[in-house]
CSV table of C-alpha atoms in Angstrom, one decimal:
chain,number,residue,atom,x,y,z
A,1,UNK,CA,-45.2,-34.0,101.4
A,2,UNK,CA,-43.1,-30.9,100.6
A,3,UNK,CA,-39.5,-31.6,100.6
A,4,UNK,CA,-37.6,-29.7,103.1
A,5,UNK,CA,-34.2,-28.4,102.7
A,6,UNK,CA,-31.9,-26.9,105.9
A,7,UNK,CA,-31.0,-24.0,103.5
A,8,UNK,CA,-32.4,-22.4,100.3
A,9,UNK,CA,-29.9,-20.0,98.1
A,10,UNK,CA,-32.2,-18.2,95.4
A,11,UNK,CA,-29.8,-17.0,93.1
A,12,UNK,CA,-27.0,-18.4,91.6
A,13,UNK,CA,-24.4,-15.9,91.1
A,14,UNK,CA,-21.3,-15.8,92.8
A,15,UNK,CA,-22.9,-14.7,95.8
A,16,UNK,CA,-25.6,-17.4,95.4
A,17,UNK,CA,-23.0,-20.2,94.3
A,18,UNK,CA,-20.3,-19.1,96.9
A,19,UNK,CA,-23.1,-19.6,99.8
A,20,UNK,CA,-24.6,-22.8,98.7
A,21,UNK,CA,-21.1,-24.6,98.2
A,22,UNK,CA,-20.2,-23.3,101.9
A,23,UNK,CA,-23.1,-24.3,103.6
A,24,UNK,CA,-22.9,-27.8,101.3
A,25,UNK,CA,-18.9,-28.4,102.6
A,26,UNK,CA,-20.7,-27.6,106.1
A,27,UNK,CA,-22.7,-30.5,105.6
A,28,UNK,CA,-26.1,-29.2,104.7
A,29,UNK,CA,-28.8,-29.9,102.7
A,30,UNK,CA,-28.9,-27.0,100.3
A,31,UNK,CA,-30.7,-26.4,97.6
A,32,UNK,CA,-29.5,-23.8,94.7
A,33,UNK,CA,-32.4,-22.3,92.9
A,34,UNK,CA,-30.7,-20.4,89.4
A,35,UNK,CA,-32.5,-18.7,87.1
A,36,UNK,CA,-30.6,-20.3,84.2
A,37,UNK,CA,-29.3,-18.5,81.4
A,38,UNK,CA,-29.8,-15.2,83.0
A,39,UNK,CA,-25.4,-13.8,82.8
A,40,UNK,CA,-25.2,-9.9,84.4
A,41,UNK,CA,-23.9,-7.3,82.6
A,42,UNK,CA,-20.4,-7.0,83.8
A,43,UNK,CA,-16.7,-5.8,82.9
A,44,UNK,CA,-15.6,-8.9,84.6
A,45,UNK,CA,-12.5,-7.7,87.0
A,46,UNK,CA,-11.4,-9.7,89.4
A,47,UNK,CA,-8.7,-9.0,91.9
A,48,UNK,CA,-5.9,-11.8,92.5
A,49,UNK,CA,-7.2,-12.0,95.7
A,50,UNK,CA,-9.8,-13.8,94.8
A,51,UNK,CA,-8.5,-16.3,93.5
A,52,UNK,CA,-6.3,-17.1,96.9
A,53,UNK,CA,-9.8,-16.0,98.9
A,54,UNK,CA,-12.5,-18.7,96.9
A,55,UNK,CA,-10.3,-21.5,95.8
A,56,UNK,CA,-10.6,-20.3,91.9
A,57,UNK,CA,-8.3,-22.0,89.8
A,58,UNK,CA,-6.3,-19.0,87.3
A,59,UNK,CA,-7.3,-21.0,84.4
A,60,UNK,CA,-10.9,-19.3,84.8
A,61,UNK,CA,-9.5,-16.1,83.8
A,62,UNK,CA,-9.7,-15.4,79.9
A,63,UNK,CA,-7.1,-12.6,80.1
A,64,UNK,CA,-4.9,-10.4,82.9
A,65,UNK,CA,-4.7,-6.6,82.0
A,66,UNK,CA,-1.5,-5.2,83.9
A,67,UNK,CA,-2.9,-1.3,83.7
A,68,UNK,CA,-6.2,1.0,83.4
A,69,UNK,CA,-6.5,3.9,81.1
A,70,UNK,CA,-8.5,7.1,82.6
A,71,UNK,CA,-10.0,9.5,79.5
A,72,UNK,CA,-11.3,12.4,81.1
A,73,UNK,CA,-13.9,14.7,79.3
A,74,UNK,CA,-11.3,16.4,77.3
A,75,UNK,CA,-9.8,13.4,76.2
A,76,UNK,CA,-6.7,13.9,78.3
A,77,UNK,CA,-5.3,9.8,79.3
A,78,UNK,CA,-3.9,8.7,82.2
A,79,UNK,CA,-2.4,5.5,82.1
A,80,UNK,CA,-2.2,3.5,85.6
A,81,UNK,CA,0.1,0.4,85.4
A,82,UNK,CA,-0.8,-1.9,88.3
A,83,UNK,CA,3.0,-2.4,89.0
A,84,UNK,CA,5.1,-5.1,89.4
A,85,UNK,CA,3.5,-8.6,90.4
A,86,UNK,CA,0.3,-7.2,89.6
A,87,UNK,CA,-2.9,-7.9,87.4
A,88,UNK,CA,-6.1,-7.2,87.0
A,89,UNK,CA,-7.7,-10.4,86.5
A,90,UNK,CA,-10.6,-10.6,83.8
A,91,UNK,CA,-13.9,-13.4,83.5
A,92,UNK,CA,-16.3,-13.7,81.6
A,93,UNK,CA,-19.6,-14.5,83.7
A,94,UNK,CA,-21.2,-16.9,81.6
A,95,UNK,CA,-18.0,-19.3,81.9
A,96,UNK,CA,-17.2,-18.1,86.1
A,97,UNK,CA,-21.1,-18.3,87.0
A,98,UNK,CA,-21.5,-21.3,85.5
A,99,UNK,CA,-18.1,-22.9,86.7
A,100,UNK,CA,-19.2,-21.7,90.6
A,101,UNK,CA,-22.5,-23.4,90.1
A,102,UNK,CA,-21.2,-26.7,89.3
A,103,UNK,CA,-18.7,-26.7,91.6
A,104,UNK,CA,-21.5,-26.4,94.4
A,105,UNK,CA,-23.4,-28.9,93.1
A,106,UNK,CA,-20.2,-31.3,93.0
A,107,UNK,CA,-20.0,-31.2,96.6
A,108,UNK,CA,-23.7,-31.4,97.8
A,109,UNK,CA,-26.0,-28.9,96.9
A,110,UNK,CA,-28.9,-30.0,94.7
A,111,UNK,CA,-29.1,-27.1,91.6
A,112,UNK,CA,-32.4,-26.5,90.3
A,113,UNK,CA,-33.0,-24.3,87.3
A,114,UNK,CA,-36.0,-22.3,87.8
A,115,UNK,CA,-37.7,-18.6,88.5
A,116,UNK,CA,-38.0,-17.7,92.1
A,117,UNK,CA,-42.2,-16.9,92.3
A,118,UNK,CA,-42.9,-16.3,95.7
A,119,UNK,CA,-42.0,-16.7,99.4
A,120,UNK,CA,-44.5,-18.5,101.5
A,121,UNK,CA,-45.1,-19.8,104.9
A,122,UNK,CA,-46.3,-23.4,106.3
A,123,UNK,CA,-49.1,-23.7,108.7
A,124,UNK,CA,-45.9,-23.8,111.5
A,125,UNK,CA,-44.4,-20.7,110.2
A,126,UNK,CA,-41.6,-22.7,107.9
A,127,UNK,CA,-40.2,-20.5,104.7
A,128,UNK,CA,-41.9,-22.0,101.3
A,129,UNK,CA,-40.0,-20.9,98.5
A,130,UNK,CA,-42.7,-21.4,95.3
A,131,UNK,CA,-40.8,-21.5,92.0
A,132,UNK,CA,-41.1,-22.3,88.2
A,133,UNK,CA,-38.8,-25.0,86.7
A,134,UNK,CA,-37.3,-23.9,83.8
A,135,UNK,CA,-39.6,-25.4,80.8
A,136,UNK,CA,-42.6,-25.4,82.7
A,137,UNK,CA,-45.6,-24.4,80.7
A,138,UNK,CA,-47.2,-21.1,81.8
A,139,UNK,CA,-50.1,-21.1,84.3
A,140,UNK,CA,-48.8,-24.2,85.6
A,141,UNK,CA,-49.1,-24.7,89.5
A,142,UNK,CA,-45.5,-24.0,91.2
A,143,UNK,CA,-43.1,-26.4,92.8
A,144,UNK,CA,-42.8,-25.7,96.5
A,145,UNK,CA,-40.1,-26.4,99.2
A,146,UNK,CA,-39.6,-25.8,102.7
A,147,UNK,CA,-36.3,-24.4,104.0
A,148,UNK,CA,-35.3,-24.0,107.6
A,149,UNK,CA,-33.3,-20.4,106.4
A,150,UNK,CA,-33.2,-18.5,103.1
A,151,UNK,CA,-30.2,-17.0,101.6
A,152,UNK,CA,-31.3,-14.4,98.9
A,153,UNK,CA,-28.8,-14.1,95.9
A,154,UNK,CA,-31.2,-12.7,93.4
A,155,UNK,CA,-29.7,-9.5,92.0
A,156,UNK,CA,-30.7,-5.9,92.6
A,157,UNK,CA,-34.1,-6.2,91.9
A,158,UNK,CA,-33.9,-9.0,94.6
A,159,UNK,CA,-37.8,-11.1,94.8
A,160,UNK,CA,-36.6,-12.6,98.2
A,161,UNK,CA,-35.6,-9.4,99.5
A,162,UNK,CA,-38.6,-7.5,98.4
A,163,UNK,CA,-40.5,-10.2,100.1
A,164,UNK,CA,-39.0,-10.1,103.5
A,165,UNK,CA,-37.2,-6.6,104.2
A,166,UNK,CA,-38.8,-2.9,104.3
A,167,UNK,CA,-39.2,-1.5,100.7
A,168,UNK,CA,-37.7,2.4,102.3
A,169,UNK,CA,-34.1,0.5,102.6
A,170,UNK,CA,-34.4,-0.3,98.7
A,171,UNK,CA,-30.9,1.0,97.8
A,172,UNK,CA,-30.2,3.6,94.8
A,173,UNK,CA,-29.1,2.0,91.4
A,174,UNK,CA,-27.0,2.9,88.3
A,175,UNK,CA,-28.5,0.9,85.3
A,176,UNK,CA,-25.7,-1.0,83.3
A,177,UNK,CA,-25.7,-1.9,79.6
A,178,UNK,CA,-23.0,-3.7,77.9
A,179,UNK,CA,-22.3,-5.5,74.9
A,180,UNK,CA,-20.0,-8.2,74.1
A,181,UNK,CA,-17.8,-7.8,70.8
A,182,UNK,CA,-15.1,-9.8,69.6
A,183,UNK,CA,-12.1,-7.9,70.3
A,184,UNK,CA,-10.7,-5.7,67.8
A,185,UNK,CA,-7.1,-6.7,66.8
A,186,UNK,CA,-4.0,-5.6,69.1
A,187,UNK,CA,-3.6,-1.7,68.1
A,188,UNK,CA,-6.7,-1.2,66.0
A,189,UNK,CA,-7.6,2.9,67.1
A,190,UNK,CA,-5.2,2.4,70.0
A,191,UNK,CA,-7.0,-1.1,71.9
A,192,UNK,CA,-5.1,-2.9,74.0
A,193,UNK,CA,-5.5,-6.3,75.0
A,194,UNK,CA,-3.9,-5.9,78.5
A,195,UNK,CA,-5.3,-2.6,79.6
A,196,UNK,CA,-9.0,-1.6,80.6
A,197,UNK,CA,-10.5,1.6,79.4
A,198,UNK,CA,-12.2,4.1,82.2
A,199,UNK,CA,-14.5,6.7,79.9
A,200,UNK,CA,-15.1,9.4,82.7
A,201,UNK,CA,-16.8,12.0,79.9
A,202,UNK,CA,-20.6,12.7,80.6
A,203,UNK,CA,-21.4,12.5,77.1
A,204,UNK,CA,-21.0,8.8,77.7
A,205,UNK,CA,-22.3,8.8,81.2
A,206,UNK,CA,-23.8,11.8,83.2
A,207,UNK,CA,-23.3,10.5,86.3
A,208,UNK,CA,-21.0,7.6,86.4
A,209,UNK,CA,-18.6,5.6,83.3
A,210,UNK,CA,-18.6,4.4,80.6
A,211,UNK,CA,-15.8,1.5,79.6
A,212,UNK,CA,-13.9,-0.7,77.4
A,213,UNK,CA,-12.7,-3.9,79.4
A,214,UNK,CA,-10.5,-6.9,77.1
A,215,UNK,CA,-11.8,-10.7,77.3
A,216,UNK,CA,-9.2,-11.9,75.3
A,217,UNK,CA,-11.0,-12.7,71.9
A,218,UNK,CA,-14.1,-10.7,73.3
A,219,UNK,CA,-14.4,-7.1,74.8
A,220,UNK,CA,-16.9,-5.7,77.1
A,221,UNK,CA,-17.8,-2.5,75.5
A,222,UNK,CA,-20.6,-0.7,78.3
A,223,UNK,CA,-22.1,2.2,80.5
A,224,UNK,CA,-23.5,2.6,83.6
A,225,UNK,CA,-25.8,5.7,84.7
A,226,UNK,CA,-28.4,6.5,87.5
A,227,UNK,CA,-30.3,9.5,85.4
A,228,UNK,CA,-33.6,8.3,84.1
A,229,UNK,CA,-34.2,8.8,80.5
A,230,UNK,CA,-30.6,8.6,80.2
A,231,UNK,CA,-30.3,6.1,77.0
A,232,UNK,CA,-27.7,3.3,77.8
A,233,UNK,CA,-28.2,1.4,74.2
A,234,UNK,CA,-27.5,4.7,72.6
A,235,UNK,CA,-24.5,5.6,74.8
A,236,UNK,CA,-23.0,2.5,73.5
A,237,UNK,CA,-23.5,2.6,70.2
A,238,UNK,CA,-22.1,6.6,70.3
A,239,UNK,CA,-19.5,5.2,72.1
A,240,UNK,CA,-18.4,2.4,69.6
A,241,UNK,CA,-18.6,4.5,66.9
A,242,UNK,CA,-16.2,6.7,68.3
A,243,UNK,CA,-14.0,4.2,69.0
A,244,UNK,CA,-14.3,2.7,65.5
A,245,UNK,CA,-15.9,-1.0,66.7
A,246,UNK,CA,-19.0,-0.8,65.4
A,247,UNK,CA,-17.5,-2.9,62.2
A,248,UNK,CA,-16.9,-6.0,65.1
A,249,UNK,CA,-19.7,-8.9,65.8
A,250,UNK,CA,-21.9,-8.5,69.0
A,251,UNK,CA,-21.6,-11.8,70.7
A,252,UNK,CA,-24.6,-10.4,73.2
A,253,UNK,CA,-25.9,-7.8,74.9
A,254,UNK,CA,-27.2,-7.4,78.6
A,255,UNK,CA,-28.9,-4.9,81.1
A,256,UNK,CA,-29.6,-5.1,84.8
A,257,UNK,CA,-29.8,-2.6,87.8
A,258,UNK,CA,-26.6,-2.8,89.8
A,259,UNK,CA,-27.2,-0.8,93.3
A,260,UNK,CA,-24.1,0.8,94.9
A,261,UNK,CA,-25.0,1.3,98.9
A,262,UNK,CA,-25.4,-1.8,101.0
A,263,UNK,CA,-28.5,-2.7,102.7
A,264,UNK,CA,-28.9,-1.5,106.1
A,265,UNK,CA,-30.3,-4.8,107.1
A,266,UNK,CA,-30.2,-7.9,105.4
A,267,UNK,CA,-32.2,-10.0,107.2
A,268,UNK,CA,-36.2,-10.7,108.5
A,269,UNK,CA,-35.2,-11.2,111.8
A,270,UNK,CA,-36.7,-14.6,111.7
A,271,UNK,CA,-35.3,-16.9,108.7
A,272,UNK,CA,-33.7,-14.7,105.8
A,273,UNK,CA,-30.9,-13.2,104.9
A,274,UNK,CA,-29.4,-11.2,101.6
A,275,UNK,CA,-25.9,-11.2,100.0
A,276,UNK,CA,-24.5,-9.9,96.8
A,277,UNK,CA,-26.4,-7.3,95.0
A,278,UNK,CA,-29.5,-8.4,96.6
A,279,UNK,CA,-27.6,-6.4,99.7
A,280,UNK,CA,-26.1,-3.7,97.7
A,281,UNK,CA,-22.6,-4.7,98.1
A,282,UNK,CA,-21.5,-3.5,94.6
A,283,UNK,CA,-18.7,-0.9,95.4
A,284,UNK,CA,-19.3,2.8,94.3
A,285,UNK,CA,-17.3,4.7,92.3
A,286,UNK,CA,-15.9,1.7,90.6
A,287,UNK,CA,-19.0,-0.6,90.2
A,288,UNK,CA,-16.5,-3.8,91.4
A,289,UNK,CA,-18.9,-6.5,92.6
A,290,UNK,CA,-17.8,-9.8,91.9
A,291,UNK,CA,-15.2,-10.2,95.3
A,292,UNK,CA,-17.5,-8.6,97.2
A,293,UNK,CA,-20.2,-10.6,96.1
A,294,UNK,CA,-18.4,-13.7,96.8
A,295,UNK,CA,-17.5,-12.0,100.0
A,296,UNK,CA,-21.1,-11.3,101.1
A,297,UNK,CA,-21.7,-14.6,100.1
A,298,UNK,CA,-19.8,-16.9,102.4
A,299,UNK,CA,-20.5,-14.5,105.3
A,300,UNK,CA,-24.3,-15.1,105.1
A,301,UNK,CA,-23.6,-18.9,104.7
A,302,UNK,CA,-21.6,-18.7,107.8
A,303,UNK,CA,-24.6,-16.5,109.4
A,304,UNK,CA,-26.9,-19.1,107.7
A,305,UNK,CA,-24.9,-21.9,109.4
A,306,UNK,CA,-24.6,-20.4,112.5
A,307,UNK,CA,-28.6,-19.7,112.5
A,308,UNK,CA,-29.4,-23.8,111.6
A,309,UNK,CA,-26.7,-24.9,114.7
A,310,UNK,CA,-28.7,-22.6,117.3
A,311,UNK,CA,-31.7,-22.0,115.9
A,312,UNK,CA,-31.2,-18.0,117.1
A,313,UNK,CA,-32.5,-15.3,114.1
A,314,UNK,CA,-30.0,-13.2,115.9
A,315,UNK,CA,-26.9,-15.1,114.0
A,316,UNK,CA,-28.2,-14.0,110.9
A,317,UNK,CA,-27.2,-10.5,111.4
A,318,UNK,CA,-23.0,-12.1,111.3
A,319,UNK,CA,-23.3,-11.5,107.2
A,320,UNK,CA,-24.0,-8.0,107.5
A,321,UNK,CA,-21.5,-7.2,110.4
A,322,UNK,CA,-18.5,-9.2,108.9
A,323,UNK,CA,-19.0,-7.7,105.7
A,324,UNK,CA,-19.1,-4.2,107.1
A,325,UNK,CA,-16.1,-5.0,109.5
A,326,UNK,CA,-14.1,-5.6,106.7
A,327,UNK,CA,-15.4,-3.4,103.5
A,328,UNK,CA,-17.5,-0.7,105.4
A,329,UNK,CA,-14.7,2.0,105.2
A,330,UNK,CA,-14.1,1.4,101.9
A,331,UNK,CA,-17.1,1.4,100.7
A,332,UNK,CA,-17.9,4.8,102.6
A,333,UNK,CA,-14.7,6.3,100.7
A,334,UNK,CA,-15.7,5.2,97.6
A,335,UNK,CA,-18.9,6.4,97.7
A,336,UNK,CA,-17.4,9.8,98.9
A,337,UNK,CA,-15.4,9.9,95.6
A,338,UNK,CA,-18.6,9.2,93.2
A,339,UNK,CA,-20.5,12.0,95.0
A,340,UNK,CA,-17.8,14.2,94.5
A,341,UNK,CA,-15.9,13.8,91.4
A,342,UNK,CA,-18.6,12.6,89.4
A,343,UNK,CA,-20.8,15.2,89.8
A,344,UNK,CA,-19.8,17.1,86.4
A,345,UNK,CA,-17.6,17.1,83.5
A,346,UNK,CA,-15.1,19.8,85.1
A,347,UNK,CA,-15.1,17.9,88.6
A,348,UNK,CA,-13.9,15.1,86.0
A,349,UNK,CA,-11.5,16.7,84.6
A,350,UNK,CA,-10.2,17.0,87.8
A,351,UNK,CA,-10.4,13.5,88.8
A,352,UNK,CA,-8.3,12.1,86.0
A,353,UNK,CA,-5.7,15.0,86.2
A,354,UNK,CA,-5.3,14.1,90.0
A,355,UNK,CA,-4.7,10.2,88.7
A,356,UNK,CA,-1.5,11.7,87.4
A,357,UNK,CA,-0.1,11.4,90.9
A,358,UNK,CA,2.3,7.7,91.5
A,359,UNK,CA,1.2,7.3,94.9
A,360,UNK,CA,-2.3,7.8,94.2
A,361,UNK,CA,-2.0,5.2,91.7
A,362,UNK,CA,0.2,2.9,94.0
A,363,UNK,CA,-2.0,3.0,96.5
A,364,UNK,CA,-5.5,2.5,94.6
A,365,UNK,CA,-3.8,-0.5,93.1
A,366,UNK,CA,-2.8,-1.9,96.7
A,367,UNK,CA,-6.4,-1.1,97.8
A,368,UNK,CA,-7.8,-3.1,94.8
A,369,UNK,CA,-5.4,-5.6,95.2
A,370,UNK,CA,-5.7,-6.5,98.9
A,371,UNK,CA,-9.3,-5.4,99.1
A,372,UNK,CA,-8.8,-2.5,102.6
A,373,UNK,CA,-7.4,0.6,102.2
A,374,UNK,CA,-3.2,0.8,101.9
A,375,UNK,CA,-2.2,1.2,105.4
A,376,UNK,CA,1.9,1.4,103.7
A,377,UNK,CA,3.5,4.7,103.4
A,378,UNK,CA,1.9,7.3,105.5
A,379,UNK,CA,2.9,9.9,104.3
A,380,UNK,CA,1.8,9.2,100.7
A,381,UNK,CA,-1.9,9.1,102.4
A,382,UNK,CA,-1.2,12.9,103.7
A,383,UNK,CA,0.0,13.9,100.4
A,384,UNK,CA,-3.0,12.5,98.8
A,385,UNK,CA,-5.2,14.4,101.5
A,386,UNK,CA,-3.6,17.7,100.8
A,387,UNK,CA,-3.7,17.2,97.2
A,388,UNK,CA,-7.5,16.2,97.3
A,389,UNK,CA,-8.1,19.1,100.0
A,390,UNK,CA,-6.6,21.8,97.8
A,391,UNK,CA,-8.7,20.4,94.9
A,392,UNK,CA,-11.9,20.7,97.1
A,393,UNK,CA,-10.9,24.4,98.1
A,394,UNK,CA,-10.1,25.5,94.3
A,395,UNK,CA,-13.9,24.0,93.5
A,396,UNK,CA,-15.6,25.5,96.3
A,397,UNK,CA,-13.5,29.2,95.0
A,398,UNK,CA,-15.1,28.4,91.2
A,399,UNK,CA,-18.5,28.2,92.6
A,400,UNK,CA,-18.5,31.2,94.7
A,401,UNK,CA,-17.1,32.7,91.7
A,402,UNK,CA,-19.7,31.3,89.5
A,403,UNK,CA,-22.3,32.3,92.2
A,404,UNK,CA,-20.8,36.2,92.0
A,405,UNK,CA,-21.2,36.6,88.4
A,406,UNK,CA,-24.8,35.0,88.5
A,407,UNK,CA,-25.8,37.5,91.4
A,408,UNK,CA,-24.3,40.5,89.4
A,409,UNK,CA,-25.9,39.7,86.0
């Protein structure tokens, strides 16, 4: 007999753990399938809100940083201090994954370490999940389950998803590369413990950033891109030589596709759903994904739940619609920005000259801190809109310009 569970999370990330502890306080039986020892490259930011949102004690965090540095292509920094009351909180994903995993398993959820192989169906149309316990000899014949409904928490290059939903609604990816030093001293070439470092300079990243994020006694030193060919591991090491850190151990070093446009469905229809990265919720423009991952997470466990009290597919489609309700707009904004500012280095240039402005900076901090867009101070929002429209206006001029001397040569 195949043991059957009322809810399968594959995944255990903080989308993954985040569902299976919900649907477990629900009173499910849940089973949490992790492929262990897998931690995501990640700068590790965390707003304070979700600390409030997921019950996660402060003691998680290995270090605050109170502002963010912008270096544009010609090395011109902007500093942006959150403000008063304010902090960017920082984790370290080996220590919060694994922390959000046990609590899940402390109240109900049975955690299984093992490799996701395949999605099946019973001779009654019941979700099999096949997978690999961790150890297992190679060729050996999978474990299988049965699960009423299927949350997929797998990652960007999601197996559940590309089992279940259309392949054309694959969303776009940046790759991301990091590596893990142990941090230089306080001051060494201008680090700061407190503060996280934005590189916005294509020969660090053509399309997106490269950064410098404090752990407390380790740093996250990484780059993201989206242009094939585009060699991350090199980008990295350019970029700690520069910086004078190649002289510091590298505690590890990870890789992973991190997409940045959500899903347009994330369910089958029938008895699946996607949350987290599997659903593209990592934010453009900034690449923040853990709240919104967590996010994601308990809204398909409340879709899940919802689903295994009516038994109608239709309540799996909740995840996508809450999550939209809330983070749609921003998320539409944000990728706005990354299509417009990051386009080249002059357009970036731009960009961190206009993060000069104090309400610009107030009200990106408010919007990171409260996760929706600032709805204080009207009239710093018009400001900001003529500011960003004259910008527009004066690029659009420069490629006309550009356009006229082209045409004449």
């Amino acid at each position: 007999m195949t043991e059957q569970y009322d809810a399968i999370v594959v995944g255990g990330g903080p989308s993954g753990a985040t569902a299976a502890n919900d649907l477990a306080l629900a009173g499910h039986k849940v089973m949490l399938l992790d492929k262990a020892g897998r931690i995501k490259p990640c700068g590790g930011a965390v707003p304070p809100r979700m600390l409030k949102d997921f019950d996660v004690p402060i003691e998680l965090l290995c270090t605050t940083a109170n502002s963010a540095r912008m270096i544009s292509p010609n090395n011109r920094k902007v500093d942006m201090p959150v403000g008063e009351g304010g902090f960017v909180g920082m984790v370290d994903r080996d220590v919060f994954d694994e922390w959000l995993r046990v609590r899940a398993s402390q109240n109900g959820a049975t955690r299984i370490d093992g490799t996701f192989e395949a999605l099946e169906r019973d001779s009654d149309g019941t979700a099999i999940i096949a997978y690999r316990p961790k150890g297992s000899p190679r060729g050996s014949e999978p474990v299988r389950v049965r699960a009423k409904v299927v949350v997929g928490c797998d990652g960007g290059n999601s197996g559940v998803a590309r089992a279940t939903l259309p392949e054309s609604d694959k969303p776009n990816f940046v790759a991301a590369y990091h590596e893990v030093i142990e941090s230089p001293p306080e001051g060494f070439n201008g680090f700061e413990g407190n503060r996280c470092d934005v590189f916005y300079q294509g020969k660090h990243s053509p399309d997106f950033y490269a950064w410098v994020f404090p752990h407390g006694d380790k740093t996250s030193v990484g780059v993201g891109s989206a242009v094939k060919g585009f060699e991350l591991r090199k980008a990295v090491a350019n970029l700690r030589e520069e910086l004078g850190m190649t002289e510091f151990k590298t505690v590890r070093v990870e890789g992973a596709p991190i997409p940045l446009k959500p899903r347009k469905r994330w369910d089958n229809g029938k008895d699946v759903v996607v949350a987290g990265d599997a659903a593209g919720t990592v934010a453009p423009a900034s690449g923040e994904g853990i709240y919104y991952a967590m996010y994601g997470g308990r809204a398909a466990a409340e879709a899940a739940g919802e689903f295994l009290r009516t038994g109608d597919p239709k309540a799996l489609k909740i995840a996508r619609a809450r999550f939209m309700k809330a983070h749609g707009q921003v998320f539409w904004v944000l990728g706005m920005m990354q299509w417009f500012w990051y386009r080249s280095d002059n357009m970036r240039e731009r960009f961190v000259k206009l993060c000069m402005d104090k309400d610009i900076q107030q009200l990106t901090w408010e919007a990171y801190m409260n996760k929706e867009l600032a709805k204080k101070k009207p009239m710093a929002h018009v400001k900001i809109f003529i500011k960003d429209t004259g910008q527009l206006i004066l690029a659009a001029g420069n490629a006309v310009r550009n356009l006229g001397k082209q045409k004449a040569a």
